Each structure stands twice: as structure tokens, then as C-alpha cells.
Amino acid sequence: MERRLEYYFCIIFSLVAAVSYAQMSVQFVDVTTEAGITFKHVNGASDQKFYLETMGAGAAFLDYDNDGDLDLYIVNGAPLPGFEMDTPPTNVLYQNDGNGGFVETTKQAGVGGVGYGMGCVAADYDNDGDTDLYVTNFGKNVLYQNNGDGTFSDMTIHAGVGNGEKWSSSCAFLDYNHDGNLDLYVVNYLDYDVTTDQDWFDPRGRRIYSNPQVYAGVSDTLYRSNGDGTFTDVTRQTGVYNKTGKGLGVTCGDYDNDGRIDIYVANDTTPNFLYRNSGNGRFVDIGPFAGAAYNEHGVAEGGMGVDFGDYNNDGSLDIFVTNFSNETNTLYHNTADGALVDFTNIAGLGEVSFLKLAFGTKFFDANNDGALDLFIANGHLYPTESDALEYAQTDQFFLNTGEGGFVDASEQSGEHFSVRMVGRGAAFGDYDNDGDTDIFVVNLNQEGVLLRNEGGNEHNWLAIKTVGVTSNRDGIGARVEVVAGSRSQIKEVQAGSSYLSGHDLRLIFGLGTEIEAETVKITWPSGAEQTLMDVEANQLLIITEKVSEQTQGQ
């Protein structure tokens, strides 16, 4: 009864909040053409209805040339049997020109992979000061090492991270054993082969797509860095070998505040995984016990995209998962005692997501008011007979009310949210360096869309870039706490989340009307801590890990 009253109270609050928050919404403006981006995704579809062609691809924001501006890498598909085109599609790299535009540099850089691409993530895996790139495929994956001169070299075979001929989806870099070297988690989807994909028909005899329930799952893969540019497959010995999963999304973060990075995997129609880091080189899947494997009804949903974020600023990371249509997306509230509770309806995110099929997503502070908002890219897998279930769908933007809930601000946030597309991956980053977060959306078999955030920097902000010394160079896994006024916020540096995508490694904290942060505390993966006092707002702060004399002598 108490839970039901809380639910109705939140609905009433959301309706009231919608009026006031409508005036506070930022605008996301489609600047794709203006920025010089001409990418169009190709899924290689024919009338043979291969299930593979429904899943789309992702993208990553990265600064591959170390000029301080975010560049953009976008993954593409490839021809499938029955599909023909004169010039096969490739993945695409766009270099930021520093003036709001992009120039394609794919060929010069040597990263135009022609495999059937799925996802990507960018980070400095070899700790040499420049950003590398990992791409997942239906088939062999690819690791591109940044040569530091605007070009990349394919180091897949040398590094040992090709991942066989599996169907990989999302991926993430993390330092799970805190040795200063980035490890690599690769999510694998289904045991699927195009050549043996059976014909499926509806009751009217029309050919249709199959679904993930007719295929066996495949275990994900965890690669441990050897510290010399090579990796070792440690999937079994670390406890993450599990063939029941059908993974599509992954996010990494310290969910239980014990100083160790945990891994959460969104699975499609099977229970999600929450791998708790035991600190001894092993993980334990505590998803069912913690409450994060199923929704509140005990049902395993069709998980797609996922992210960690402290949406209510209580010092613990919560989890958001996007799901299939006729399911809601799921918000797992972290109770800080090891439990995760489905707060989807309580937070106002249930009914508004029921008819959507959601993919890319992320917690981010769009208007820099100090509370994390949500963006969701939507689009069905295939056209349906239902009048309610559209194939092309509108994306959604939810503003955080600051009171434990969200309000749908899509209609107030730009014309983009009235345009129906078939959304898949979504990457997030401040590509124009104006202090607010922009978005790039990959749409299935359609043009991608670059959404520039206008108005988000009207509130004060603080951007933080971490540079590890004892820790990995990018400081991935570092936890940053910012205190400004009466609000305390935490964020962690991540490499990989959403759906098939990677993001700006800089952290942007919204400060609202505060003109400075009283304290900025960084807890590095090495365990070292640094605290800065009275930090002025509206700047990029580059923080290099301090190494103690004791550490230097080791």
C-alpha cells in the first residue's frame, strides 16, 4: 500500500513538475548537415530477413589527434547475401575542425573497416598518451592502435583480441585488477550464422524476422592486459563465463562503493548480469540476489542499452536499462546496502516507455543543474501490424526533477523529438567544447544525427579530464566527487556504455548557479586520493594523478 501511494504521489508530482520544467528544457538542434557529417548506416538488408540486419551499430566520441576537440568514429554494416551495392560501406572517422565542423579522415587514418560492424569504444589501452580504438563485429573484432601521427595500425592479431568469429555487440575498457593497465570486456550476443538462418513466416505466409529466443546464447569475453600491448583471455578463471547470456549492452562502475569496478551486462530476453568484483581477480554474478537481473515482476526483459549513474545524488551508482516494446525501460535504484530496486514507475519512466523499443541511452546532466537527465534512442526491429507499435519512432529526453523522478521534456527540447527514425546507438560528448553534452545517434539504414546542445551551458559547469600516472593513463575507473553549494555529485570515468557506443572521457558536472566547487575529490583506481579546494566554475580542469614518494620508490 505504501509503495502504491508513493507511485501515485510521483505521478502527481511529475504532472506538476512538467509545467515548470518545460521552461527549463535545453534545445537539441540537428546540426548534422551544418557540421559536414554525411554518414548513412547500411545494414545490408534484402528480402531474406536475416536477423542480424535489425540490430544497427554504434559510434564513439574520441580525441584521436590530441588537439582537445572530440572527433567522431561511426560503425557501419556490410552487404549480406542478396544485397548488392557498387561500393561496400565502411566505418567512418570524422576529425573535428575546431570550428563546429568535421572532416572525414577515414582513409588517411586507416580505420575504414569493412566487416559487419556493431560497436566501438575508445581509450588509451597501451598508456602511450594517445587514444586507441576497438571495434566489435559480426565476425572478427579489430583493435586499432593509435600511431600518434593521425594514423592507426591494426594490432588485433598481435594483441590477441579478435574474439574468434563470434557476434560481438558492446564493449568496454576497464582496469578490473587495478594494475594500471586497461583490460577489455567484450559482450557477445547469439550463436548465429547467416548461412543457417532459417526462413520464418507469419500466419499469412509472409517472410518475417526470427527473434533471439530461437538461438543459443554465447559467453562474453574478458581480456586481461599483460601490460605489453597483448591480452590474455581470462573469461573462465575470472568467473564471467556464462553461455546463458545474450548480451547487447555493458557498463562498468563501482556499484557497491568498495573501491573495485563491477560490470553490468544487459541481456536480451535472459536475466541481466551484475558481476561484482571480489578483489581477488574474480567476479561473482549477484544480479538475481541484488535485484538487478529481472524487473519488479521477476521477468527477464529484452535489454539493449545500459548505463551507471547516480541520478538522485545519494552517493551510489544506479542503473538504467533500455528494453523491448511492450516492456518498460528499467531504472534500478541503488539502496546503498547492496540491493537494487526497480523504481521505474516510481520515477515516472514506466508508461512513457511501454510502446517504445529503446536502444542507446545515457545518464547526463543536459542543463547543468546538478541532476542527471536521460536520453533514449528508439526504433523497432521491424515493421509491425500493430497501430500502436511504430517501426520508426521518436527519441525521448527526460529531465530530472531533482526530487527522485523524471519528466518527459521531449516536446520542449527541439524538433528532433518529433522526427521518427529507427534509432540504435547513441554517443555522448561535448564536441564543441562549450560546457554541455551533445549527442550523436546512429539510425538503422538511415542517416546519423548530430544533436548540438543549446542552452545547457546557461548554468555553470565544471569539466574534468583525468590523467593517470600509476593508474591507467585515461584514469578510467576514477571516481570524482564534486561539492558545490548544498549538492554533492559523484561520477566515474567510463569507457563504454549506452548501446554499442563510447563517449567523451571528460566528466562534466553541472553546478547550477554556483560559481565554484568547494571541493573536487578524485579517488584513482590505484587507491590514491586527491582533493582540490575552491575550484572556479566554467573551465576544463585537467587533473594528473599525484604519485607519492613511497610509490615512486617502488
Coordinates of C-alpha atoms in Angstrom, one line a residue:
M1 CA 0.0 0.0 0.0
E2 CA 2.8 2.4 0.9
R3 CA 4.6 1.7 -2.4
R4 CA 1.4 2.3 -4.3
L5 CA 0.9 5.7 -2.6
E6 CA 4.4 6.6 -3.4
Y7 CA 3.8 5.7 -7.0
Y8 CA 0.7 7.9 -7.3
F9 CA 2.4 10.8 -5.5
C10 CA 5.3 10.7 -8.1
I11 CA 2.8 10.7 -10.9
I12 CA 1.1 13.8 -9.5
F13 CA 4.4 15.4 -8.8
S14 CA 5.6 14.7 -12.4
L15 CA 2.5 16.4 -13.8
V16 CA 3.1 19.5 -11.7
A17 CA 6.8 19.5 -12.5
A18 CA 6.1 19.2 -16.2
V19 CA 4.7 22.7 -16.2
S20 CA 7.7 24.3 -14.5
Y21 CA 10.4 22.1 -16.2
A22 CA 9.1 22.9 -19.7
Q23 CA 10.5 26.4 -19.3
M24 CA 13.9 25.0 -18.3
S25 CA 14.4 22.5 -21.1
V26 CA 17.5 22.8 -23.2
Q27 CA 17.3 22.5 -27.0
F28 CA 18.9 19.7 -29.0
V29 CA 19.4 21.1 -32.5
D30 CA 20.1 18.8 -35.5
V31 CA 23.4 20.2 -37.0
T32 CA 24.4 17.1 -38.9
T33 CA 24.5 18.8 -42.3
E34 CA 25.9 22.0 -41.0
A35 CA 28.7 20.0 -39.3
G36 CA 29.6 18.2 -42.5
I37 CA 28.6 14.7 -41.4
T38 CA 27.2 12.7 -44.3
F39 CA 27.2 9.2 -42.8
K40 CA 24.4 6.8 -43.6
H41 CA 24.2 3.4 -42.0
V42 CA 23.9 0.4 -44.3
N43 CA 22.5 -2.8 -42.8
G44 CA 22.8 -4.9 -46.0
A45 CA 19.2 -5.9 -45.9
S46 CA 17.4 -7.9 -48.6
D47 CA 14.1 -9.8 -48.7
Q48 CA 15.7 -12.7 -46.9
K49 CA 15.1 -11.2 -43.5
F50 CA 18.4 -12.0 -41.7
Y51 CA 18.0 -11.3 -38.0
L52 CA 21.5 -9.7 -38.0
E53 CA 20.3 -6.8 -40.1
T54 CA 17.9 -5.5 -37.5
M55 CA 20.5 -4.6 -34.8
G56 CA 22.2 -1.5 -36.1
A57 CA 25.5 0.0 -34.9
G58 CA 27.1 2.4 -32.6
A59 CA 29.6 5.3 -32.5
A60 CA 32.3 6.9 -30.3
F61 CA 33.5 10.3 -29.5
L62 CA 37.2 10.4 -29.1
D63 CA 40.1 12.9 -29.4
Y64 CA 42.4 10.8 -31.6
D65 CA 44.7 13.7 -32.7
N66 CA 45.2 15.1 -29.1
D67 CA 44.1 18.6 -30.1
G68 CA 41.5 19.0 -27.4
D69 CA 38.5 18.6 -29.7
L70 CA 36.3 15.5 -29.9
D71 CA 36.4 13.6 -33.1
L72 CA 33.8 11.0 -34.1
Y73 CA 34.0 7.4 -35.2
I74 CA 30.9 5.7 -36.6
V75 CA 30.5 1.9 -37.2
N76 CA 28.8 0.6 -40.4
G77 CA 27.3 -2.6 -41.6
A78 CA 28.1 -4.6 -44.7
P79 CA 26.4 -6.4 -47.6
L80 CA 24.5 -9.6 -46.7
P81 CA 23.5 -12.4 -49.1
G82 CA 21.0 -10.9 -51.6
F83 CA 22.2 -7.3 -51.1
E84 CA 24.3 -5.5 -53.7
M85 CA 25.9 -2.1 -53.9
D86 CA 28.7 -0.7 -56.1
T87 CA 30.9 0.5 -53.2
P88 CA 30.8 -1.5 -50.0
P89 CA 30.2 0.6 -46.9
T90 CA 32.9 1.2 -44.3
N91 CA 33.2 2.6 -40.8
V92 CA 33.9 6.3 -40.8
L93 CA 36.2 8.6 -38.9
Y94 CA 35.5 12.3 -38.7
Q95 CA 38.1 14.8 -37.5
N96 CA 36.8 17.8 -35.6
D97 CA 38.0 21.0 -37.3
G98 CA 37.6 23.1 -34.1
N99 CA 35.0 25.3 -35.6
G100 CA 31.9 23.2 -35.1
G101 CA 32.5 21.1 -38.2
F102 CA 34.0 17.7 -39.1
V103 CA 36.2 16.5 -42.0
E104 CA 36.3 12.8 -42.9
T105 CA 39.8 11.3 -42.4
T106 CA 38.9 7.6 -42.6
K107 CA 41.3 6.6 -45.4
Q108 CA 44.2 8.7 -44.1
A109 CA 43.8 7.2 -40.6
G110 CA 43.4 3.6 -41.8
V111 CA 40.3 2.7 -39.8
G112 CA 37.7 2.1 -42.5
G113 CA 36.9 -1.5 -41.5
V114 CA 34.7 -3.4 -44.0
G115 CA 33.4 -6.1 -41.6
Y116 CA 29.8 -6.2 -40.5
G117 CA 30.3 -3.7 -37.7
M118 CA 28.4 -3.4 -34.4
G119 CA 30.0 -1.4 -31.7
C120 CA 33.2 0.5 -30.6
V121 CA 35.0 2.0 -27.7
A122 CA 38.0 4.4 -27.5
A123 CA 40.7 4.6 -24.8
D124 CA 44.5 4.6 -24.4
Y125 CA 44.9 0.9 -23.9
D126 CA 48.8 1.0 -24.2
N127 CA 49.3 4.0 -21.9
D128 CA 51.3 5.9 -24.5
G129 CA 49.3 9.2 -24.4
D130 CA 47.0 8.8 -27.4
T131 CA 43.6 7.2 -27.9
D132 CA 43.2 3.8 -29.4
L133 CA 40.0 2.2 -30.8
Y134 CA 38.4 -1.2 -30.5
V135 CA 35.6 -2.2 -32.9
T136 CA 33.2 -5.2 -32.5
N137 CA 31.8 -7.1 -35.5
F138 CA 29.7 -10.0 -36.5
G139 CA 32.9 -11.9 -37.1
K140 CA 36.4 -10.9 -36.0
N141 CA 36.8 -7.8 -33.9
V142 CA 39.5 -5.2 -34.6
L143 CA 41.9 -3.3 -32.3
Y144 CA 43.4 -0.2 -33.8
Q145 CA 46.5 1.2 -32.1
N146 CA 47.0 5.0 -32.5
N147 CA 50.4 5.7 -34.0
G148 CA 50.3 9.3 -32.8
D149 CA 50.6 10.8 -36.2
G150 CA 47.0 10.7 -37.3
T151 CA 47.1 7.1 -38.4
F152 CA 46.2 3.7 -36.8
S153 CA 47.7 0.2 -37.1
D154 CA 45.6 -3.0 -36.8
M155 CA 47.1 -4.8 -33.8
T156 CA 44.3 -7.3 -33.4
I157 CA 46.4 -10.5 -34.0
H158 CA 49.4 -9.2 -32.0
A159 CA 47.2 -8.2 -29.1
G160 CA 45.1 -11.4 -29.2
V161 CA 41.7 -9.7 -29.0
G162 CA 40.0 -10.8 -32.3
N163 CA 37.4 -12.8 -30.3
G164 CA 37.1 -15.5 -32.9
E165 CA 34.1 -15.4 -35.3
K166 CA 31.5 -14.5 -32.7
W167 CA 28.7 -12.0 -32.9
S168 CA 30.0 -9.3 -30.6
S169 CA 28.0 -6.3 -29.6
S170 CA 29.1 -3.7 -27.0
C171 CA 32.5 -3.5 -25.3
A172 CA 34.2 -1.6 -22.5
F173 CA 37.7 -0.9 -21.3
L174 CA 38.3 -1.1 -17.6
D175 CA 41.1 -1.9 -15.1
Y176 CA 39.4 -4.6 -13.0
N177 CA 42.6 -5.6 -11.2
H178 CA 44.0 -2.1 -10.6
D179 CA 47.4 -2.9 -12.1
G180 CA 47.4 0.3 -14.2
N181 CA 46.7 -1.4 -17.5
L182 CA 43.3 -1.4 -19.3
D183 CA 41.5 -4.7 -19.6
L184 CA 38.8 -5.3 -22.2
Y185 CA 35.3 -6.7 -21.7
V186 CA 33.5 -7.8 -24.9
V187 CA 29.8 -8.6 -24.9
N188 CA 28.7 -11.4 -27.2
Y189 CA 25.2 -11.8 -28.4
L190 CA 23.9 -15.0 -30.1
D191 CA 25.2 -18.3 -31.6
Y192 CA 24.1 -17.2 -35.0
D193 CA 25.1 -17.9 -38.6
V194 CA 23.7 -16.1 -41.6
T195 CA 24.2 -19.2 -43.8
T196 CA 22.0 -21.3 -41.5
D197 CA 19.4 -18.7 -40.6
Q198 CA 16.0 -20.4 -41.2
D199 CA 13.1 -18.9 -43.0
W200 CA 10.4 -17.6 -40.7
F201 CA 6.9 -16.8 -41.8
D202 CA 3.8 -15.1 -40.2
P203 CA 0.3 -16.7 -40.3
R204 CA -0.3 -15.0 -43.7
G205 CA 2.7 -16.7 -45.2
R206 CA 4.9 -13.6 -45.3
R207 CA 8.6 -13.9 -44.5
I208 CA 9.5 -12.3 -41.2
Y209 CA 12.5 -12.0 -38.8
S210 CA 13.2 -14.5 -36.2
N211 CA 13.9 -13.5 -32.6
P212 CA 16.7 -14.1 -30.0
Q213 CA 14.7 -16.8 -28.2
V214 CA 15.3 -19.3 -31.0
Y215 CA 19.1 -19.0 -30.7
A216 CA 21.5 -20.2 -28.0
G217 CA 23.5 -17.6 -26.1
V218 CA 27.2 -17.1 -26.2
S219 CA 29.5 -16.2 -23.3
D220 CA 31.0 -12.8 -23.1
T221 CA 34.8 -12.4 -23.2
L222 CA 37.1 -10.7 -20.6
Y223 CA 40.6 -10.0 -21.8
R224 CA 43.3 -9.1 -19.2
S225 CA 46.0 -6.8 -20.3
N226 CA 49.5 -8.2 -20.0
G227 CA 51.0 -4.7 -19.8
D228 CA 53.0 -5.1 -23.1
G229 CA 50.3 -4.5 -25.7
T230 CA 48.9 -8.0 -25.6
F231 CA 46.0 -9.5 -23.7
T232 CA 45.0 -12.9 -22.2
D233 CA 41.5 -14.4 -22.3
V234 CA 40.6 -14.8 -18.6
T235 CA 36.9 -15.3 -19.1
R236 CA 36.7 -18.7 -17.3
Q237 CA 39.2 -18.0 -14.4
T238 CA 37.6 -14.7 -13.5
G239 CA 34.1 -16.2 -13.3
V240 CA 32.4 -14.3 -16.1
Y241 CA 32.0 -17.3 -18.4
N242 CA 28.2 -17.8 -18.9
K243 CA 26.6 -19.1 -22.1
T244 CA 23.1 -18.3 -20.9
G245 CA 23.6 -14.6 -21.6
K246 CA 22.5 -12.9 -24.8
G247 CA 24.3 -9.6 -24.3
L248 CA 23.8 -6.3 -26.0
G249 CA 24.9 -3.6 -23.6
V250 CA 27.6 -3.2 -20.9
T251 CA 28.6 -0.6 -18.4
C252 CA 31.3 -0.6 -15.7
G253 CA 31.2 1.1 -12.3
D254 CA 31.7 0.6 -8.6
Y255 CA 28.1 -0.1 -7.7
D256 CA 28.8 -1.1 -4.0
N257 CA 31.3 1.6 -3.2
D258 CA 34.1 -0.8 -2.2
G259 CA 36.7 0.7 -4.5
R260 CA 36.5 -2.0 -7.1
I261 CA 35.0 -1.8 -10.6
D262 CA 31.9 -4.0 -11.2
I263 CA 30.4 -5.0 -14.6
Y264 CA 26.7 -4.9 -15.6
V265 CA 25.5 -6.6 -18.8
A266 CA 22.1 -6.0 -20.4
N267 CA 20.9 -9.3 -21.9
D268 CA 18.2 -9.8 -24.5
T269 CA 15.3 -11.9 -23.1
T270 CA 17.6 -13.6 -20.5
P271 CA 18.5 -12.3 -17.0
N272 CA 20.9 -9.4 -16.8
F273 CA 24.3 -9.9 -15.2
L274 CA 25.7 -7.9 -12.3
Y275 CA 29.3 -9.1 -11.9
R276 CA 30.6 -8.0 -8.5
N277 CA 34.3 -7.6 -8.3
S278 CA 35.6 -9.7 -5.5
G279 CA 39.0 -8.1 -5.4
N280 CA 40.9 -11.4 -5.9
G281 CA 40.8 -11.4 -9.7
R282 CA 37.3 -12.9 -9.8
F283 CA 33.8 -11.8 -10.3
V284 CA 30.5 -13.2 -9.0
D285 CA 27.2 -12.7 -10.7
I286 CA 24.9 -11.3 -8.0
G287 CA 22.3 -10.0 -10.3
P288 CA 19.4 -12.2 -9.1
F289 CA 20.3 -11.6 -5.4
A290 CA 20.8 -7.9 -5.7
G291 CA 17.6 -7.4 -7.7
A292 CA 19.2 -6.3 -11.0
A293 CA 18.6 -9.4 -13.1
Y294 CA 14.8 -9.0 -13.6
N295 CA 12.2 -6.3 -13.4
E296 CA 10.0 -5.8 -10.4
H297 CA 7.7 -8.6 -11.7
G298 CA 10.5 -11.1 -11.9
V299 CA 10.6 -11.1 -15.7
A300 CA 13.8 -11.1 -17.7
E301 CA 13.4 -8.3 -20.3
G302 CA 14.8 -7.6 -23.7
G303 CA 17.8 -5.5 -22.6
M304 CA 19.5 -3.3 -25.2
G305 CA 21.4 -0.2 -23.8
V306 CA 22.6 0.4 -20.3
D307 CA 24.4 3.0 -18.0
F308 CA 25.5 3.6 -14.5
G309 CA 24.8 6.9 -12.9
D310 CA 23.8 8.5 -9.6
Y311 CA 20.5 10.0 -10.6
N312 CA 19.5 11.0 -7.1
N313 CA 22.9 12.2 -5.8
D314 CA 22.9 9.9 -2.8
G315 CA 26.5 8.7 -3.4
S316 CA 25.7 5.3 -5.0
L317 CA 25.5 4.4 -8.7
D318 CA 22.1 3.4 -10.0
I319 CA 21.5 1.5 -13.3
F320 CA 19.2 2.3 -16.3
V321 CA 18.4 -0.3 -18.9
T322 CA 16.5 0.1 -22.2
N323 CA 14.2 -2.7 -23.3
F324 CA 12.0 -4.1 -26.0
S325 CA 8.5 -2.8 -26.8
N326 CA 5.6 -3.9 -24.6
E327 CA 8.1 -3.7 -21.8
T328 CA 9.2 -0.6 -19.9
N329 CA 12.7 0.6 -19.7
T330 CA 14.0 -0.2 -16.2
L331 CA 15.6 2.1 -13.6
Y332 CA 17.3 0.2 -10.8
H333 CA 17.6 2.4 -7.7
N334 CA 20.7 1.6 -5.6
T335 CA 19.8 1.4 -1.9
A336 CA 23.5 1.5 -0.9
D337 CA 23.2 -1.7 1.1
G338 CA 23.9 -4.0 -1.9
A339 CA 20.3 -4.0 -3.2
L340 CA 19.0 -2.6 -6.5
V341 CA 15.2 -1.9 -6.6
D342 CA 13.1 -1.4 -9.7
F343 CA 12.0 2.3 -9.4
T344 CA 10.9 2.6 -13.0
N345 CA 7.3 3.6 -12.3
I346 CA 8.1 5.5 -9.1
A347 CA 10.5 7.7 -11.1
G348 CA 7.9 8.3 -13.9
L349 CA 9.7 6.3 -16.6
G350 CA 7.3 3.4 -17.0
E351 CA 4.2 4.1 -19.0
V352 CA 6.1 6.5 -21.3
S353 CA 8.4 3.7 -22.5
F354 CA 6.0 0.9 -22.9
L355 CA 5.3 1.2 -26.6
K356 CA 8.9 2.2 -27.5
L357 CA 11.7 -0.2 -28.4
A358 CA 14.7 1.5 -26.9
F359 CA 18.4 1.2 -27.6
G360 CA 21.1 3.9 -27.0
T361 CA 20.9 5.8 -23.7
K362 CA 22.9 7.6 -21.0
F363 CA 22.7 9.5 -17.8
F364 CA 24.0 13.0 -18.4
D365 CA 23.3 16.5 -17.0
A366 CA 21.8 18.2 -20.1
N367 CA 21.1 21.5 -18.4
N368 CA 23.9 21.5 -15.9
D369 CA 21.6 21.9 -12.9
G370 CA 23.4 19.2 -11.0
A371 CA 21.0 16.3 -11.6
L372 CA 21.4 13.6 -14.2
D373 CA 18.9 13.5 -17.1
L374 CA 18.2 10.7 -19.6
F375 CA 18.3 10.5 -23.4
I376 CA 16.9 7.4 -25.2
A377 CA 17.2 6.5 -28.9
N378 CA 14.1 4.5 -30.1
G379 CA 13.2 2.4 -33.1
H380 CA 11.6 -1.0 -33.6
L381 CA 13.4 -4.0 -35.1
Y382 CA 10.9 -4.4 -37.9
P383 CA 7.6 -3.0 -39.2
T384 CA 4.6 -4.4 -37.2
E385 CA 0.9 -4.9 -37.8
S386 CA 0.1 -3.0 -34.7
D387 CA -1.2 0.5 -35.0
A388 CA 0.4 1.3 -31.6
L389 CA 3.9 -0.1 -32.3
E390 CA 5.6 2.0 -34.9
Y391 CA 8.8 1.0 -36.8
A392 CA 10.3 4.4 -36.9
Q393 CA 9.9 6.1 -33.6
T394 CA 10.7 9.4 -31.9
D395 CA 13.7 9.6 -29.4
Q396 CA 13.0 10.7 -25.9
F397 CA 14.6 13.2 -23.4
F398 CA 13.7 13.1 -19.7
L399 CA 14.6 15.9 -17.3
N400 CA 15.5 15.0 -13.8
T401 CA 13.1 16.8 -11.4
G402 CA 15.6 16.8 -8.6
E403 CA 13.1 15.0 -6.4
G404 CA 13.8 11.4 -7.3
G405 CA 11.9 11.4 -10.6
F406 CA 11.9 12.4 -14.3
V407 CA 9.6 14.3 -16.5
D408 CA 9.3 13.8 -20.3
A409 CA 10.6 17.0 -21.8
S410 CA 10.9 15.7 -25.4
E411 CA 8.4 18.0 -26.9
Q412 CA 10.0 21.1 -25.4
S413 CA 13.6 20.1 -26.3
G414 CA 13.7 20.5 -30.1
E415 CA 12.3 19.5 -33.4
H416 CA 14.4 16.3 -33.4
F417 CA 12.0 14.7 -30.9
S418 CA 9.1 15.0 -33.4
V419 CA 11.0 13.2 -36.1
R420 CA 10.5 9.4 -36.4
M421 CA 13.6 7.4 -37.1
V422 CA 15.0 3.9 -36.4
G423 CA 17.4 4.7 -33.6
R424 CA 20.2 2.4 -32.4
G425 CA 23.5 3.5 -30.9
A426 CA 24.0 6.9 -29.2
A427 CA 27.3 8.5 -28.2
F428 CA 27.6 11.5 -25.8
G429 CA 30.3 14.2 -25.6
D430 CA 31.0 17.9 -25.7
Y431 CA 32.2 18.1 -29.3
D432 CA 32.1 21.9 -29.4
N433 CA 33.8 22.5 -26.0
D434 CA 31.1 24.8 -24.8
G435 CA 30.5 23.1 -21.5
D436 CA 27.4 21.0 -22.2
T437 CA 26.9 17.5 -23.6
D438 CA 26.0 16.9 -27.2
I439 CA 24.7 13.6 -28.8
F440 CA 25.3 11.6 -31.9
V441 CA 22.7 9.0 -32.8
V442 CA 23.2 6.1 -35.3
N443 CA 20.0 5.2 -37.1
L444 CA 19.4 1.8 -38.7
N445 CA 19.8 2.1 -42.5
Q446 CA 19.4 5.8 -42.2
E447 CA 21.5 9.0 -41.8
G448 CA 23.1 9.5 -38.4
V449 CA 22.1 12.7 -36.5
L450 CA 24.4 15.1 -34.6
L451 CA 22.4 16.9 -31.9
R452 CA 24.0 20.1 -30.5
N453 CA 23.0 21.0 -27.0
E454 CA 21.9 24.7 -26.9
G455 CA 21.2 26.2 -23.6
G456 CA 22.8 23.6 -21.4
N457 CA 25.7 25.9 -20.6
E458 CA 23.5 28.7 -19.3
H459 CA 24.0 27.1 -15.9
N460 CA 27.6 26.9 -14.5
W461 CA 29.6 23.8 -15.1
L462 CA 33.0 22.1 -14.5
A463 CA 34.7 19.7 -16.9
I464 CA 37.3 17.3 -15.6
K465 CA 39.8 15.3 -17.5
T466 CA 41.8 12.7 -15.6
V467 CA 45.4 11.8 -16.4
G468 CA 46.6 8.7 -14.6
V469 CA 50.2 8.0 -13.7
T470 CA 50.2 4.9 -11.5
S471 CA 46.7 4.3 -12.7
N472 CA 45.9 3.8 -16.4
R473 CA 46.6 6.9 -18.5
D474 CA 43.0 7.9 -19.0
G475 CA 42.1 7.4 -15.4
I476 CA 39.3 5.1 -16.4
G477 CA 37.6 3.9 -13.2
A478 CA 38.5 7.1 -11.3
R479 CA 35.7 8.4 -9.1
V480 CA 35.2 12.1 -8.9
E481 CA 33.2 13.8 -6.2
V482 CA 32.2 17.5 -6.7
V483 CA 30.7 19.5 -3.9
A484 CA 29.1 22.8 -4.8
G485 CA 26.7 24.6 -2.6
S486 CA 24.4 22.1 -0.9
R487 CA 24.9 19.5 -3.6
S488 CA 27.4 16.6 -3.8
Q489 CA 27.8 14.7 -7.0
I490 CA 29.8 11.6 -8.0
K491 CA 30.7 10.4 -11.4
E492 CA 33.2 7.8 -12.7
V493 CA 35.3 7.8 -15.8
Q494 CA 33.9 5.2 -18.1
A495 CA 35.0 3.8 -21.5
G496 CA 31.9 2.2 -23.0
S497 CA 28.1 2.2 -22.1
S498 CA 24.8 3.1 -23.8
Y499 CA 24.3 0.7 -26.8
L500 CA 27.4 -0.3 -28.9
S501 CA 29.0 3.1 -28.2
G502 CA 31.8 5.1 -26.5
H503 CA 31.8 8.6 -25.1
D504 CA 33.7 11.6 -24.0
L505 CA 36.1 10.6 -21.3
R506 CA 35.9 14.0 -19.7
L507 CA 33.4 14.4 -16.9
I508 CA 31.0 17.4 -17.0
F509 CA 29.5 18.4 -13.6
G510 CA 26.6 20.9 -13.6
L511 CA 26.9 23.5 -10.9
G512 CA 23.7 25.3 -11.4
T513 CA 24.0 28.9 -10.1
E514 CA 27.2 28.1 -8.0
I515 CA 30.2 30.0 -9.3
E516 CA 32.7 27.5 -7.8
A517 CA 33.0 24.0 -6.4
E518 CA 34.1 24.0 -2.8
T519 CA 35.8 20.6 -3.2
V520 CA 36.8 18.3 -6.0
K521 CA 37.9 14.9 -4.8
I522 CA 39.4 12.2 -7.1
T523 CA 39.8 8.6 -6.0
W524 CA 42.1 7.0 -8.5
P525 CA 42.0 3.3 -9.5
S526 CA 45.4 3.0 -7.7
G527 CA 43.7 4.0 -4.5
A528 CA 45.4 7.4 -4.3
E529 CA 43.2 10.3 -3.4
Q530 CA 43.5 14.0 -4.3
T531 CA 41.4 16.9 -3.2
L532 CA 41.2 20.4 -4.7
M533 CA 39.6 23.3 -3.0
D534 CA 37.6 26.3 -4.3
V535 CA 37.7 25.4 -8.0
E536 CA 36.3 28.1 -10.3
A537 CA 33.4 27.1 -12.5
N538 CA 33.1 27.1 -16.3
Q539 CA 36.5 25.6 -17.1
L540 CA 38.1 22.4 -18.2
L541 CA 40.3 21.1 -15.3
I542 CA 43.0 18.6 -16.2
I543 CA 44.0 16.6 -13.1
T544 CA 47.1 14.5 -13.2
E545 CA 47.4 11.8 -10.6
K546 CA 49.9 12.6 -7.9
V547 CA 52.3 9.9 -7.1
S548 CA 53.6 9.6 -3.5
E549 CA 57.3 9.3 -2.7
Q550 CA 56.6 5.8 -1.4
T551 CA 55.0 4.8 -4.7
Q552 CA 57.9 6.4 -6.7
G553 CA 60.4 4.3 -4.8
Q554 CA 58.7 1.0 -5.6

